[in-house]
Amino acid sequence: LSKLEQYLDKYRLGGLKEQYKFTDLTINGAKYYTMGDIKKIKGVPEKAHYLGDYKYEYTQFLRQDSHLRLGVTRYFVTKEIVKKVEPFYDKGKVLPEGRIERFTLSQF
């Protein structure tokens, strides 16, 4: 944290703020990381149930356009979602021969 001290400012636009304290960080991909016991996955609510094999199940409210299309105006409709989120990052620089060289983060 001492090497990031110059970037810490919770009120400045673009500044970093200290939100969690942890000793172990695993970055599986963009917006998919684990900080100690806390798992953050973009598009998967914290209350989702892990089913195994990188699958998560959660309940989602339908959007307003779906309610209107169904003619529902007096109650809310929900549906069960099963989302597969694999912890593999396959982005990188495409080399002339077509191979992909992964982006790597250098240590601070």
mmCIF file of the C-alpha atoms, coordinates in Angstrom:
data_MODEL
# 
_entry.id   MODEL 
# 
loop_
_atom_site.group_PDB 
_atom_site.id 
_atom_site.type_symbol 
_atom_site.label_atom_id 
_atom_site.label_alt_id 
_atom_site.label_comp_id 
_atom_site.label_asym_id 
_atom_site.label_entity_id 
_atom_site.label_seq_id 
_atom_site.pdbx_PDB_ins_code 
_atom_site.Cartn_x 
_atom_site.Cartn_y 
_atom_site.Cartn_z 
_atom_site.occupancy 
_atom_site.B_iso_or_equiv 
_atom_site.pdbx_formal_charge 
_atom_site.auth_seq_id 
_atom_site.auth_comp_id 
_atom_site.auth_asym_id 
_atom_site.auth_atom_id 
_atom_site.pdbx_PDB_model_num 
ATOM 1   C CA . LEU A 1 1   ? 0.000   0.000   0.000   1.00 0.00 ? 1   LEU A CA 1 
ATOM 2   C CA . SER A 1 2   ? 2.926   2.333   0.598   1.00 0.00 ? 2   SER A CA 1 
ATOM 3   C CA . LYS A 1 3   ? 3.793   2.346   -3.122  1.00 0.00 ? 3   LYS A CA 1 
ATOM 4   C CA . LEU A 1 4   ? 0.236   3.436   -3.960  1.00 0.00 ? 4   LEU A CA 1 
ATOM 5   C CA . GLU A 1 5   ? 0.136   6.163   -1.306  1.00 0.00 ? 5   GLU A CA 1 
ATOM 6   C CA . GLN A 1 6   ? 0.417   8.948   -3.894  1.00 0.00 ? 6   GLN A CA 1 
ATOM 7   C CA . TYR A 1 7   ? -2.748  7.705   -5.644  1.00 0.00 ? 7   TYR A CA 1 
ATOM 8   C CA . LEU A 1 8   ? -4.915  7.378   -2.510  1.00 0.00 ? 8   LEU A CA 1 
ATOM 9   C CA . ASP A 1 9   ? -7.572  10.097  -2.378  1.00 0.00 ? 9   ASP A CA 1 
ATOM 10  C CA . LYS A 1 10  ? -11.211 9.084   -1.962  1.00 0.00 ? 10  LYS A CA 1 
ATOM 11  C CA . TYR A 1 11  ? -12.478 12.538  -2.956  1.00 0.00 ? 11  TYR A CA 1 
ATOM 12  C CA . ARG A 1 12  ? -10.343 13.215  -6.070  1.00 0.00 ? 12  ARG A CA 1 
ATOM 13  C CA . LEU A 1 13  ? -11.741 12.075  -9.422  1.00 0.00 ? 13  LEU A CA 1 
ATOM 14  C CA . GLY A 1 14  ? -9.844  8.949   -10.458 1.00 0.00 ? 14  GLY A CA 1 
ATOM 15  C CA . GLY A 1 15  ? -8.213  8.608   -7.049  1.00 0.00 ? 15  GLY A CA 1 
ATOM 16  C CA . LEU A 1 16  ? -8.095  5.338   -5.172  1.00 0.00 ? 16  LEU A CA 1 
ATOM 17  C CA . LYS A 1 17  ? -9.814  4.760   -1.858  1.00 0.00 ? 17  LYS A CA 1 
ATOM 18  C CA . GLU A 1 18  ? -9.021  2.079   0.676   1.00 0.00 ? 18  GLU A CA 1 
ATOM 19  C CA . GLN A 1 19  ? -12.120 -0.089  0.846   1.00 0.00 ? 19  GLN A CA 1 
ATOM 20  C CA . TYR A 1 20  ? -11.014 -3.530  2.050   1.00 0.00 ? 20  TYR A CA 1 
ATOM 21  C CA . LYS A 1 21  ? -8.040  -4.927  3.956   1.00 0.00 ? 21  LYS A CA 1 
ATOM 22  C CA . PHE A 1 22  ? -6.781  -8.342  2.859   1.00 0.00 ? 22  PHE A CA 1 
ATOM 23  C CA . THR A 1 23  ? -3.550  -10.300 2.611   1.00 0.00 ? 23  THR A CA 1 
ATOM 24  C CA . ASP A 1 24  ? -4.330  -12.420 -0.464  1.00 0.00 ? 24  ASP A CA 1 
ATOM 25  C CA . LEU A 1 25  ? -5.424  -11.132 -3.891  1.00 0.00 ? 25  LEU A CA 1 
ATOM 26  C CA . THR A 1 26  ? -6.222  -13.334 -6.885  1.00 0.00 ? 26  THR A CA 1 
ATOM 27  C CA . ILE A 1 27  ? -7.085  -11.655 -10.202 1.00 0.00 ? 27  ILE A CA 1 
ATOM 28  C CA . ASN A 1 28  ? -8.757  -14.160 -12.530 1.00 0.00 ? 28  ASN A CA 1 
ATOM 29  C CA . GLY A 1 29  ? -9.703  -11.669 -15.227 1.00 0.00 ? 29  GLY A CA 1 
ATOM 30  C CA . ALA A 1 30  ? -11.174 -8.269  -15.852 1.00 0.00 ? 30  ALA A CA 1 
ATOM 31  C CA . LYS A 1 31  ? -13.671 -7.507  -13.046 1.00 0.00 ? 31  LYS A CA 1 
ATOM 32  C CA . TYR A 1 32  ? -13.263 -11.026 -11.606 1.00 0.00 ? 32  TYR A CA 1 
ATOM 33  C CA . TYR A 1 33  ? -11.112 -11.177 -8.494  1.00 0.00 ? 33  TYR A CA 1 
ATOM 34  C CA . THR A 1 34  ? -10.893 -12.587 -4.980  1.00 0.00 ? 34  THR A CA 1 
ATOM 35  C CA . MET A 1 35  ? -9.667  -10.566 -1.990  1.00 0.00 ? 35  MET A CA 1 
ATOM 36  C CA . GLY A 1 36  ? -9.215  -12.921 0.948   1.00 0.00 ? 36  GLY A CA 1 
ATOM 37  C CA . ASP A 1 37  ? -12.733 -14.317 1.547   1.00 0.00 ? 37  ASP A CA 1 
ATOM 38  C CA . ILE A 1 38  ? -14.481 -11.712 -0.649  1.00 0.00 ? 38  ILE A CA 1 
ATOM 39  C CA . LYS A 1 39  ? -15.240 -12.700 -4.252  1.00 0.00 ? 39  LYS A CA 1 
ATOM 40  C CA . LYS A 1 40  ? -16.198 -10.028 -6.818  1.00 0.00 ? 40  LYS A CA 1 
ATOM 41  C CA . ILE A 1 41  ? -17.528 -11.035 -10.222 1.00 0.00 ? 41  ILE A CA 1 
ATOM 42  C CA . LYS A 1 42  ? -19.028 -8.539  -12.667 1.00 0.00 ? 42  LYS A CA 1 
ATOM 43  C CA . GLY A 1 43  ? -22.601 -9.473  -13.508 1.00 0.00 ? 43  GLY A CA 1 
ATOM 44  C CA . VAL A 1 44  ? -23.034 -11.933 -10.630 1.00 0.00 ? 44  VAL A CA 1 
ATOM 45  C CA . PRO A 1 45  ? -24.748 -10.663 -7.446  1.00 0.00 ? 45  PRO A CA 1 
ATOM 46  C CA . GLU A 1 46  ? -23.139 -11.358 -4.080  1.00 0.00 ? 46  GLU A CA 1 
ATOM 47  C CA . LYS A 1 47  ? -26.194 -13.428 -3.060  1.00 0.00 ? 47  LYS A CA 1 
ATOM 48  C CA . ALA A 1 48  ? -25.769 -15.839 -5.997  1.00 0.00 ? 48  ALA A CA 1 
ATOM 49  C CA . HIS A 1 49  ? -25.364 -19.523 -5.146  1.00 0.00 ? 49  HIS A CA 1 
ATOM 50  C CA . TYR A 1 50  ? -22.315 -21.339 -6.516  1.00 0.00 ? 50  TYR A CA 1 
ATOM 51  C CA . LEU A 1 51  ? -23.398 -24.518 -8.323  1.00 0.00 ? 51  LEU A CA 1 
ATOM 52  C CA . GLY A 1 52  ? -19.936 -25.795 -9.236  1.00 0.00 ? 52  GLY A CA 1 
ATOM 53  C CA . ASP A 1 53  ? -18.123 -25.870 -12.572 1.00 0.00 ? 53  ASP A CA 1 
ATOM 54  C CA . TYR A 1 54  ? -17.958 -22.016 -12.576 1.00 0.00 ? 54  TYR A CA 1 
ATOM 55  C CA . LYS A 1 55  ? -21.783 -21.722 -12.580 1.00 0.00 ? 55  LYS A CA 1 
ATOM 56  C CA . TYR A 1 56  ? -23.793 -19.368 -10.371 1.00 0.00 ? 56  TYR A CA 1 
ATOM 57  C CA . GLU A 1 57  ? -27.576 -19.259 -9.844  1.00 0.00 ? 57  GLU A CA 1 
ATOM 58  C CA . TYR A 1 58  ? -29.560 -16.196 -8.786  1.00 0.00 ? 58  TYR A CA 1 
ATOM 59  C CA . THR A 1 59  ? -33.015 -14.621 -9.103  1.00 0.00 ? 59  THR A CA 1 
ATOM 60  C CA . GLN A 1 60  ? -33.407 -11.592 -11.358 1.00 0.00 ? 60  GLN A CA 1 
ATOM 61  C CA . PHE A 1 61  ? -36.296 -9.160  -11.794 1.00 0.00 ? 61  PHE A CA 1 
ATOM 62  C CA . LEU A 1 62  ? -37.459 -8.673  -15.365 1.00 0.00 ? 62  LEU A CA 1 
ATOM 63  C CA . ARG A 1 63  ? -36.988 -5.191  -16.799 1.00 0.00 ? 63  ARG A CA 1 
ATOM 64  C CA . GLN A 1 64  ? -39.854 -2.782  -17.420 1.00 0.00 ? 64  GLN A CA 1 
ATOM 65  C CA . ASP A 1 65  ? -39.994 -3.506  -21.156 1.00 0.00 ? 65  ASP A CA 1 
ATOM 66  C CA . SER A 1 66  ? -40.450 -7.227  -20.419 1.00 0.00 ? 66  SER A CA 1 
ATOM 67  C CA . HIS A 1 67  ? -43.298 -6.473  -17.990 1.00 0.00 ? 67  HIS A CA 1 
ATOM 68  C CA . LEU A 1 68  ? -45.005 -4.290  -20.605 1.00 0.00 ? 68  LEU A CA 1 
ATOM 69  C CA . ARG A 1 69  ? -44.578 -6.942  -23.299 1.00 0.00 ? 69  ARG A CA 1 
ATOM 70  C CA . LEU A 1 70  ? -46.198 -9.504  -20.971 1.00 0.00 ? 70  LEU A CA 1 
ATOM 71  C CA . GLY A 1 71  ? -48.982 -7.071  -20.055 1.00 0.00 ? 71  GLY A CA 1 
ATOM 72  C CA . VAL A 1 72  ? -48.043 -7.219  -16.363 1.00 0.00 ? 72  VAL A CA 1 
ATOM 73  C CA . THR A 1 73  ? -48.639 -3.980  -14.454 1.00 0.00 ? 73  THR A CA 1 
ATOM 74  C CA . ARG A 1 74  ? -49.716 -5.101  -10.956 1.00 0.00 ? 74  ARG A CA 1 
ATOM 75  C CA . TYR A 1 75  ? -46.837 -7.316  -9.787  1.00 0.00 ? 75  TYR A CA 1 
ATOM 76  C CA . PHE A 1 76  ? -43.195 -8.118  -10.493 1.00 0.00 ? 76  PHE A CA 1 
ATOM 77  C CA . VAL A 1 77  ? -41.983 -11.075 -12.511 1.00 0.00 ? 77  VAL A CA 1 
ATOM 78  C CA . THR A 1 78  ? -38.691 -12.777 -11.662 1.00 0.00 ? 78  THR A CA 1 
ATOM 79  C CA . LYS A 1 79  ? -36.715 -15.502 -13.348 1.00 0.00 ? 79  LYS A CA 1 
ATOM 80  C CA . GLU A 1 80  ? -33.948 -17.839 -12.256 1.00 0.00 ? 80  GLU A CA 1 
ATOM 81  C CA . ILE A 1 81  ? -30.626 -17.207 -13.982 1.00 0.00 ? 81  ILE A CA 1 
ATOM 82  C CA . VAL A 1 82  ? -27.751 -19.681 -14.254 1.00 0.00 ? 82  VAL A CA 1 
ATOM 83  C CA . LYS A 1 83  ? -24.608 -17.878 -15.361 1.00 0.00 ? 83  LYS A CA 1 
ATOM 84  C CA . LYS A 1 84  ? -21.297 -19.501 -16.248 1.00 0.00 ? 84  LYS A CA 1 
ATOM 85  C CA . VAL A 1 85  ? -18.286 -17.320 -15.482 1.00 0.00 ? 85  VAL A CA 1 
ATOM 86  C CA . GLU A 1 86  ? -14.939 -18.922 -16.227 1.00 0.00 ? 86  GLU A CA 1 
ATOM 87  C CA . PRO A 1 87  ? -11.866 -17.563 -14.424 1.00 0.00 ? 87  PRO A CA 1 
ATOM 88  C CA . PHE A 1 88  ? -9.699  -17.592 -17.519 1.00 0.00 ? 88  PHE A CA 1 
ATOM 89  C CA . TYR A 1 89  ? -8.311  -14.430 -19.061 1.00 0.00 ? 89  TYR A CA 1 
ATOM 90  C CA . ASP A 1 90  ? -7.755  -14.808 -22.797 1.00 0.00 ? 90  ASP A CA 1 
ATOM 91  C CA . LYS A 1 91  ? -7.051  -11.216 -23.805 1.00 0.00 ? 91  LYS A CA 1 
ATOM 92  C CA . GLY A 1 92  ? -3.680  -10.043 -25.030 1.00 0.00 ? 92  GLY A CA 1 
ATOM 93  C CA . LYS A 1 93  ? -1.558  -8.928  -27.929 1.00 0.00 ? 93  LYS A CA 1 
ATOM 94  C CA . VAL A 1 94  ? -2.108  -10.820 -31.187 1.00 0.00 ? 94  VAL A CA 1 
ATOM 95  C CA . LEU A 1 95  ? 1.252   -11.772 -32.689 1.00 0.00 ? 95  LEU A CA 1 
ATOM 96  C CA . PRO A 1 96  ? 1.854   -11.868 -36.480 1.00 0.00 ? 96  PRO A CA 1 
ATOM 97  C CA . GLU A 1 97  ? 1.601   -15.695 -36.545 1.00 0.00 ? 97  GLU A CA 1 
ATOM 98  C CA . GLY A 1 98  ? -1.803  -15.520 -34.821 1.00 0.00 ? 98  GLY A CA 1 
ATOM 99  C CA . ARG A 1 99  ? -0.728  -16.552 -31.327 1.00 0.00 ? 99  ARG A CA 1 
ATOM 100 C CA . ILE A 1 100 ? -1.938  -14.439 -28.403 1.00 0.00 ? 100 ILE A CA 1 
ATOM 101 C CA . GLU A 1 101 ? 0.584   -13.160 -25.876 1.00 0.00 ? 101 GLU A CA 1 
ATOM 102 C CA . ARG A 1 102 ? -1.230  -12.518 -22.602 1.00 0.00 ? 102 ARG A CA 1 
ATOM 103 C CA . PHE A 1 103 ? -1.008  -9.179  -20.870 1.00 0.00 ? 103 PHE A CA 1 
ATOM 104 C CA . THR A 1 104 ? 0.912   -9.437  -17.608 1.00 0.00 ? 104 THR A CA 1 
ATOM 105 C CA . LEU A 1 105 ? 1.001   -7.112  -14.635 1.00 0.00 ? 105 LEU A CA 1 
ATOM 106 C CA . SER A 1 106 ? 4.436   -6.161  -13.385 1.00 0.00 ? 106 SER A CA 1 
ATOM 107 C CA . GLN A 1 107 ? 4.988   -5.939  -9.653  1.00 0.00 ? 107 GLN A CA 1 
ATOM 108 C CA . PHE A 1 108 ? 4.717   -2.524  -8.036  1.00 0.00 ? 108 PHE A CA 1 
# 
